[in-house]
PDB file of C-alpha atoms and ligand atoms in Angstrom:
ATOM      1  CA  MET A 189      10.599  -1.138 -10.003  1.00 88.00           C
ATOM      2  CA  THR A 190      10.333   0.858  -6.782  1.00 93.00           C
ATOM      3  CA  PHE A 191       7.178   2.922  -6.399  1.00 95.00           C
ATOM      4  CA  ASP A 192       6.664   5.812  -3.982  1.00 97.00           C
ATOM      5  CA  VAL A 193       3.438   6.061  -1.938  1.00 97.00           C
ATOM      6  CA  ILE A 194       2.253   8.006   1.102  1.00 98.00           C
ATOM      7  CA  ALA A 195       1.008   6.072   4.108  1.00 98.00           C
ATOM      8  CA  GLU A 196      -2.581   6.867   5.010  1.00 98.00           C
ATOM      9  CA  THR A 197      -2.395   5.695   8.616  1.00 98.00           C
ATOM     10  CA  ILE A 198       0.243   4.518  11.075  1.00 98.00           C
ATOM     11  CA  SER A 199      -0.011   2.894  14.499  1.00 98.00           C
ATOM     12  CA  ASN A 200       2.631   1.515  16.846  1.00 96.00           C
ATOM     13  CA  LYS A 201       2.546  -1.831  15.071  1.00 98.00           C
ATOM     14  CA  THR A 202       1.639  -1.186  11.431  1.00 98.00           C
ATOM     15  CA  PHE A 203       1.228   1.392   8.695  1.00 98.00           C
ATOM     16  CA  ARG A 204      -0.902   1.123   5.595  1.00 98.00           C
ATOM     17  CA  PHE A 205      -1.383   2.745   2.220  1.00 98.00           C
ATOM     18  CA  LYS A 206      -3.933   2.548  -0.580  1.00 97.00           C
ATOM     19  CA  CYS A 207      -2.343   0.561  -3.381  1.00 95.00           C
ATOM     20  CA  PRO A 208      -2.294   2.251  -6.812  1.00 92.00           C
ATOM     21  CA  PHE A 209      -2.307  -1.176  -8.492  1.00 92.00           C
ATOM     22  CA  CYS A 210      -4.425  -3.681  -6.569  1.00 93.00           C
ATOM     23  CA  TYR A 211      -8.210  -4.125  -6.624  1.00 92.00           C
ATOM     24  CA  SER A 212     -10.423  -5.979  -4.176  1.00 92.00           C
ATOM     25  CA  LYS A 213     -12.015  -8.356  -6.684  1.00 90.00           C
ATOM     26  CA  TYR A 214     -10.788  -9.831  -9.920  1.00 90.00           C
ATOM     27  CA  LYS A 215     -12.461 -11.884 -12.604  1.00 90.00           C
ATOM     28  CA  LYS A 216     -11.033 -15.222 -13.574  1.00 89.00           C
ATOM     29  CA  ASP A 217      -9.174 -13.626 -16.485  1.00 88.00           C
ATOM     30  CA  GLY A 218      -7.363 -11.280 -14.086  1.00 84.00           C
ATOM     31  CA  THR A 219      -9.183  -8.032 -14.883  1.00 88.00           C
ATOM     32  CA  PRO A 220     -10.803  -6.206 -11.955  1.00 91.00           C
ATOM     33  CA  TYR A 221     -14.571  -6.024 -11.531  1.00 93.00           C
ATOM     34  CA  LYS A 222     -16.033  -2.590 -12.289  1.00 93.00           C
ATOM     35  CA  ARG A 223     -17.293  -2.132  -8.727  1.00 94.00           C
ATOM     36  CA  SER A 224     -14.161  -3.411  -7.040  1.00 93.00           C
ATOM     37  CA  LYS A 225     -12.155  -0.942  -5.003  1.00 94.00           C
ATOM     38  CA  ARG A 226      -8.505  -0.195  -4.431  1.00 94.00           C
ATOM     39  CA  ILE A 227      -7.211  -2.139  -1.476  1.00 94.00           C
ATOM     40  CA  TYR A 228      -4.833  -1.208   1.307  1.00 96.00           C
ATOM     41  CA  HIS A 229      -1.584  -2.978   2.052  1.00 97.00           C
ATOM     42  CA  THR A 230      -0.486  -3.169   5.673  1.00 97.00           C
ATOM     43  CA  HIS A 231       3.147  -3.500   6.705  1.00 98.00           C
ATOM     44  CA  GLY A 232       4.800  -3.944  10.077  1.00 97.00           C
ATOM     45  CA  SER A 233       6.154  -0.819  11.746  1.00 97.00           C
ATOM     46  CA  ASN A 234       8.914  -0.300  14.290  1.00 95.00           C
ATOM     47  CA  GLY A 235       6.844   1.336  17.034  1.00 96.00           C
ATOM     48  CA  GLU A 236       7.854   4.874  16.052  1.00 96.00           C
ATOM     49  CA  LEU A 237       5.411   7.467  14.722  1.00 98.00           C
ATOM     50  CA  TYR A 238       7.752  10.121  13.327  1.00 98.00           C
ATOM     51  CA  ASN A 239       7.885  11.107   9.646  1.00 98.00           C
ATOM     52  CA  ARG A 240      10.200   8.931   7.544  1.00 98.00           C
ATOM     53  CA  VAL A 241      10.414   6.681   4.475  1.00 98.00           C
ATOM     54  CA  GLU A 242      10.118   2.918   4.928  1.00 98.00           C
ATOM     55  CA  HIS A 243      11.128   0.479   2.204  1.00 98.00           C
ATOM     56  CA  ARG A 244       9.065  -2.696   1.863  1.00 97.00           C
ATOM     57  CA  MET A 245       8.633  -5.494  -0.642  1.00 95.00           C
ATOM     58  CA  ALA A 246       5.312  -5.211  -2.484  1.00 94.00           C
ATOM     59  CA  HIS A 247       2.291  -7.222  -1.408  1.00 90.00           C
ATOM     60  CA  CYS A 248       0.861  -6.853  -4.926  1.00 91.00           C
ATOM     61  CA  TYR A 249       0.606 -10.551  -5.542  1.00 79.00           C
ATOM     62  CA  GLY A 250      -1.790 -10.136  -8.475  1.00 70.00           C
ATOM     63  CA  ASN A 251       0.159  -7.262 -10.044  1.00 69.00           C
ATOM     64  CA  LYS A 252       3.795  -8.249  -9.990  1.00 66.00           C
ATOM     65  CA  GLU A 253       4.460  -6.689 -13.373  1.00 73.00           C
ATOM     66  CA  TYR A 254       3.874  -3.175 -12.017  1.00 79.00           C
ATOM     67  CA  THR A 255       6.063  -2.967  -8.961  1.00 81.00           C
ATOM     68  CA  THR A 256       8.403  -5.070  -6.857  1.00 87.00           C
ATOM     69  CA  ASP A 257       8.757  -2.796  -3.851  1.00 95.00           C
ATOM     70  CA  PHE A 258       7.585   0.456  -2.311  1.00 96.00           C
ATOM     71  CA  ASN A 259       9.087   3.467  -0.626  1.00 98.00           C
ATOM     72  CA  ILE A 260       6.317   4.247   1.858  1.00 98.00           C
ATOM     73  CA  HIS A 261       6.426   7.861   2.989  1.00 98.00           C
ATOM     74  CA  ILE A 262       5.161   8.601   6.494  1.00 98.00           C
ATOM     75  CA  THR A 263       4.421  12.338   6.353  1.00 98.00           C
ATOM     76  CA  ASP A 264       2.406  15.061   8.085  1.00 98.00           C
ATOM     77  CA  ASN A 265      -0.544  13.759   6.026  1.00 98.00           C
ATOM     78  CA  THR A 266      -0.274  10.273   7.571  1.00 98.00           C
ATOM     79  CA  LYS A 267      -2.869   9.869  10.280  1.00 98.00           C
ATOM     80  CA  ARG A 268      -1.578   8.570  13.627  1.00 98.00           C
ATOM     81  CA  ILE A 269      -4.065   6.001  14.962  1.00 97.00           C
TER      82      ILE A 269
HETATM   83 ZN1  LIG B 286      -0.821  -3.738  -4.358  1.00 64.92          ZN
END
């Protein structure tokens, strides 16, 4: 299933967003630790900084049941870095 997210930052080479599914640390049984945090996924960009939607396959390797791919929205709220 495709999931829509907003990119938090974008540079000439990459953009990234905070994943609504993935945590930084998991126990052996696959559940996240209480103190673990949401992680960011970084994807390659095309060198342009304008607002747009980029489609990418998910990097949610531990959470494949939730999403297969993302529409990543680069908006006025996306910080240019
Ligand atoms: Zn993820």
